C-alpha positions as a printed NumPy array, in Angstrom:
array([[  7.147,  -9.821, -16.142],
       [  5.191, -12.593, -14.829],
       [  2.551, -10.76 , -14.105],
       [  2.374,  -9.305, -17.12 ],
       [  2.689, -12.32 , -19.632],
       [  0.274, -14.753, -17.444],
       [ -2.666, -12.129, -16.579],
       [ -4.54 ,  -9.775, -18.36 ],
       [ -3.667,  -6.792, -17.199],
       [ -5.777,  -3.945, -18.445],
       [ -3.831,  -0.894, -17.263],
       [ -1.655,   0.142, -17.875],
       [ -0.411,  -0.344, -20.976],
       [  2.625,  -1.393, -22.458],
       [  4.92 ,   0.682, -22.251],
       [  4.123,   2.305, -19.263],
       [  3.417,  -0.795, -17.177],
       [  7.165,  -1.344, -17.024],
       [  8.495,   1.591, -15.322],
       [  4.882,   1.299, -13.423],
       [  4.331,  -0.412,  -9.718],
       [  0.459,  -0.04 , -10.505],
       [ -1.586,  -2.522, -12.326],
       [ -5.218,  -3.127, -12.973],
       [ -5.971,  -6.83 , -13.27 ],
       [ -9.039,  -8.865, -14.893],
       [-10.85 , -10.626, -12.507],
       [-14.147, -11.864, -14.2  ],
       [-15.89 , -11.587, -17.313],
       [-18.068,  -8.675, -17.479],
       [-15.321,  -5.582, -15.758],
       [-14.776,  -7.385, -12.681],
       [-11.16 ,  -5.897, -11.787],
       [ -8.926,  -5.545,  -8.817],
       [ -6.268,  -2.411,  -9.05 ],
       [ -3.081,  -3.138,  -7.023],
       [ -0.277,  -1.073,  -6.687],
       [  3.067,  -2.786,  -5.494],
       [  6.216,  -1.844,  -3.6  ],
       [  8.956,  -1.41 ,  -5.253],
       [ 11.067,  -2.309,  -2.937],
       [  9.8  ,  -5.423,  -1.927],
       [  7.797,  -6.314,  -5.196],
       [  6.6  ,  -9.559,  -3.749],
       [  5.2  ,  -8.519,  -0.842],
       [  1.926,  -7.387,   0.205],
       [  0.803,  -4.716,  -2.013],
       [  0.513,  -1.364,  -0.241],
       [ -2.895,  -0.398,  -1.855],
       [ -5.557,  -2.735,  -3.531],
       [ -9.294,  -1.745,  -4.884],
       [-11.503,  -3.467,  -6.532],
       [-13.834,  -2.615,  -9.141],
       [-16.691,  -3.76 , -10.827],
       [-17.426,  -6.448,  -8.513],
       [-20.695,  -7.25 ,  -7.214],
       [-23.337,  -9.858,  -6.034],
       [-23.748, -11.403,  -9.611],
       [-20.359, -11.626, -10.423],
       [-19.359, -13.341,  -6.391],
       [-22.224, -15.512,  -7.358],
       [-20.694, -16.513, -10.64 ],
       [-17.673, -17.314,  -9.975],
       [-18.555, -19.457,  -6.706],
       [-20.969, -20.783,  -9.202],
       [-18.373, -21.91 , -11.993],
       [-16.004, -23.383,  -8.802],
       [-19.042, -25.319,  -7.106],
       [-16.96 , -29.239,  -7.847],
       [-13.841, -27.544,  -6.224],
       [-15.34 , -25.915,  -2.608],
       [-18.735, -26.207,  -3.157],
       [-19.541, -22.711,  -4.792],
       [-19.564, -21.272,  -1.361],
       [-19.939, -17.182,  -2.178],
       [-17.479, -15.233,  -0.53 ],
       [-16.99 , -11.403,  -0.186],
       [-13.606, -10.929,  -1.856],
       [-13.   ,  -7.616,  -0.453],
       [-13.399,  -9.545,   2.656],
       [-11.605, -12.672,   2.129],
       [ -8.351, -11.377,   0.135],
       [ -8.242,  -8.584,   3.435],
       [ -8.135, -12.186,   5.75 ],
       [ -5.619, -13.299,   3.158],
       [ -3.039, -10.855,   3.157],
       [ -3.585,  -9.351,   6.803],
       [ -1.906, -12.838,   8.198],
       [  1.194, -12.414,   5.944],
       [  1.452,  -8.822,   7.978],
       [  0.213, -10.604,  11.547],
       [  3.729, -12.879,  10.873],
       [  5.875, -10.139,  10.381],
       [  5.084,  -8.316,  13.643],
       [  5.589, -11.073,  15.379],
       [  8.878, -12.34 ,  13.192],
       [ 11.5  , -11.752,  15.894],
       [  9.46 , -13.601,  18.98 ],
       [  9.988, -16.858,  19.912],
       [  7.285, -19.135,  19.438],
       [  6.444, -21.901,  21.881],
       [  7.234, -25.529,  20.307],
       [  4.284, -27.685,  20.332],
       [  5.745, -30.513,  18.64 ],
       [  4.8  , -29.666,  14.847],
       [  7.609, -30.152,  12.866],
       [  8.462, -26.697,  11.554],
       [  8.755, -27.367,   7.788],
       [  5.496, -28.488,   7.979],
       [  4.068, -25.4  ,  10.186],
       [  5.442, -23.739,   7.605],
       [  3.95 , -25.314,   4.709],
       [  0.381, -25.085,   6.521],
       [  0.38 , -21.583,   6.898],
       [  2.157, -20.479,   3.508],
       [ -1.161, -22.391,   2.141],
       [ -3.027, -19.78 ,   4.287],
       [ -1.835, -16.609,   3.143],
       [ -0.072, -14.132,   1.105],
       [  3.479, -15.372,   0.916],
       [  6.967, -13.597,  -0.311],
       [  7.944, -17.015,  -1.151],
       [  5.64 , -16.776,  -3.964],
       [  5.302, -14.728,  -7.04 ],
       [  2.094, -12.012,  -6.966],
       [  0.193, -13.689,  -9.696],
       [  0.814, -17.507,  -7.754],
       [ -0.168, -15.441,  -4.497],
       [ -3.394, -13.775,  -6.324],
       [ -4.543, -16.806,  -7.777],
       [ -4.175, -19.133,  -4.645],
       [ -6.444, -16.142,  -2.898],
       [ -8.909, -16.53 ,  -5.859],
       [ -9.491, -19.957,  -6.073],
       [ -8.317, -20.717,  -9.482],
       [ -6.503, -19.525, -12.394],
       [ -7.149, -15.677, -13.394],
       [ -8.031, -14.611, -16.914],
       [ -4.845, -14.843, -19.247],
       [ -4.489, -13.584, -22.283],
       [ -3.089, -17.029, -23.504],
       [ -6.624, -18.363, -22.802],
       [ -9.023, -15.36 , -23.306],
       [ -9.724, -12.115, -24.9  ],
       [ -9.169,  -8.889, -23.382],
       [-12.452,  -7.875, -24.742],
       [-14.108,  -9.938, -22.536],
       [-12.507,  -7.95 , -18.957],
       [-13.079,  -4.245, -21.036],
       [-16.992,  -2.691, -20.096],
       [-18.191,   0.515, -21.421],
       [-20.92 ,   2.662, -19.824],
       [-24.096,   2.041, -20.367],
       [-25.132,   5.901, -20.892],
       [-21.945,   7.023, -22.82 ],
       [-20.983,   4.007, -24.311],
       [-17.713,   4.416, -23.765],
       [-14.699,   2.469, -21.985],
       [-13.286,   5.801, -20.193],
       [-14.829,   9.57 , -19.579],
       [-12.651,  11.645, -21.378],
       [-12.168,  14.698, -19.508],
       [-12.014,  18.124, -21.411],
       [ -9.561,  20.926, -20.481],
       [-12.063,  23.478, -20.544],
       [ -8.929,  26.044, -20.555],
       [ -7.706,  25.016, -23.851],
       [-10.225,  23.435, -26.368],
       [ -7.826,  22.137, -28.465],
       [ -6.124,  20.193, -26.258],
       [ -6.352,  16.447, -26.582],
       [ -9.025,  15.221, -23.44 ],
       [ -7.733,  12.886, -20.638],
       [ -8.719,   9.677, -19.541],
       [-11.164,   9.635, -17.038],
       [-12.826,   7.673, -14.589],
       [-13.546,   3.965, -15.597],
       [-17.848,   2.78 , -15.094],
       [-17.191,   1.295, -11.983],
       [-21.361,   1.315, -10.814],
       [-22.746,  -1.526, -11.592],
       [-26.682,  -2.2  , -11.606],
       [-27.32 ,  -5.513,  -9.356],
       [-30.474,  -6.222, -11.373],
       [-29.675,  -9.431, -13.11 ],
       [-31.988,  -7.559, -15.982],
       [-29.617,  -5.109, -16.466],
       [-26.442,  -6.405, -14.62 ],
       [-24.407,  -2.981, -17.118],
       [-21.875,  -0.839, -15.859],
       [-22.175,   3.128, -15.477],
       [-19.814,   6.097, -15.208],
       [-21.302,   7.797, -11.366],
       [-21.4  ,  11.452, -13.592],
       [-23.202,   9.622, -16.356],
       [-25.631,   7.822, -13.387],
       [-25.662,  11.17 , -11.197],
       [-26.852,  13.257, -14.729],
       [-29.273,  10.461, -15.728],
       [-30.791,  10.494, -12.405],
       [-31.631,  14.195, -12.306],
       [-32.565,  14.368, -16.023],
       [-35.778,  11.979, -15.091],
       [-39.103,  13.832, -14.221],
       [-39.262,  12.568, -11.175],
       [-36.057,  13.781,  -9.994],
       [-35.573,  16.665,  -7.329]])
């Protein structure tokens, strides 16, 4: 529920999202997005499955950009760094059992340090996600969704639908979101890869 009042989360929707352990969350202006899919059994754990979307150079840049007074707008992989992030949280529990030699830190602060470090249980997954980020995520009591959604820059729209060639009638599916995105700052739009992959080989050029 927190995570669902406090971020914008762009799928699912309600009503699905409850009885749902997936959700894909805003991460950035533009259709940066990560897709996380939690375990229900220990919901505020590590998530068993994360993917991001959307996310390139430009929008790394950005955001280290708009954070430059807090850490110096250092630009950091976030594939890379939220990997580091959660893969100590894992690290502790293999070794949760061992005895660790004392080296005269107090252990409420040892602990403290490396909560600060990592994914922690003793956090909830948006305070988790956003001490990974940086800063506070989109919300929808600050933004508008509209801002997170991107359509394709061939089809225009948000989703493929898919067809069921089968049965005509039929209402189409959602498909695949535009997750290409052109790294030319000129262009800097999002594309569906069967949109980009039919573009491509419509050209006169193409082989």
């Amino acid at each position: 529920d927190d995570l669902d009042s406090h971020l914008w989360v762009l799928e699912p929707s309600l009503p699905a999202r409850r009885c749902s352990v997936e959700r894909r969350i805003a991460l950035w202006e533009g259709g940066a997005s990560m897709v996380i899919v939690l375990d229900p059994e220990n919901p505020r754990g590590v998530p068993v499955m994360v993917r991001f979307l959307g996310v390139s150079v430009a929008t790394m840049t950005a955001a280290a950009n708009a954070r430059r007074g807090e850490n110096g707008g250092e630009i950091v992989d976030w594939r890379t760094s939220f990997a580091e992030f959660v893969s100590e949280e894992v690290e502790e529990k293999a070794m949760a059992g061992r005895k660790q030699p004392d080296i005269g830190v107090n252990q409420e602060e040892k602990t403290g340090n490396q909560n600060n470090k990592h994914w922690s249980e003793e956090r909830n997954i948006r305070e988790n996600l956003e001490l990974w980020f940086g800063s506070p995520l989109p919300s929808p009591l600050s933004s508008e969704k509209s801002a997170y959604l991107v359509e394709c820059g061939i089809c225009y729209t948000h989703r493929l639908p898919i067809e069921d060639e089968t049965d005509p009638t039929a209402e189409p599916e959602e498909g695949p979101l535009p997750e290409a995105k052109c790294n030319n700052v000129s262009c800097n739009r999002h594309y569906h890869d069967t949109c980009l992959f039919e573009w491509l080989h419509s050209l006169p050029t193409a082989r």
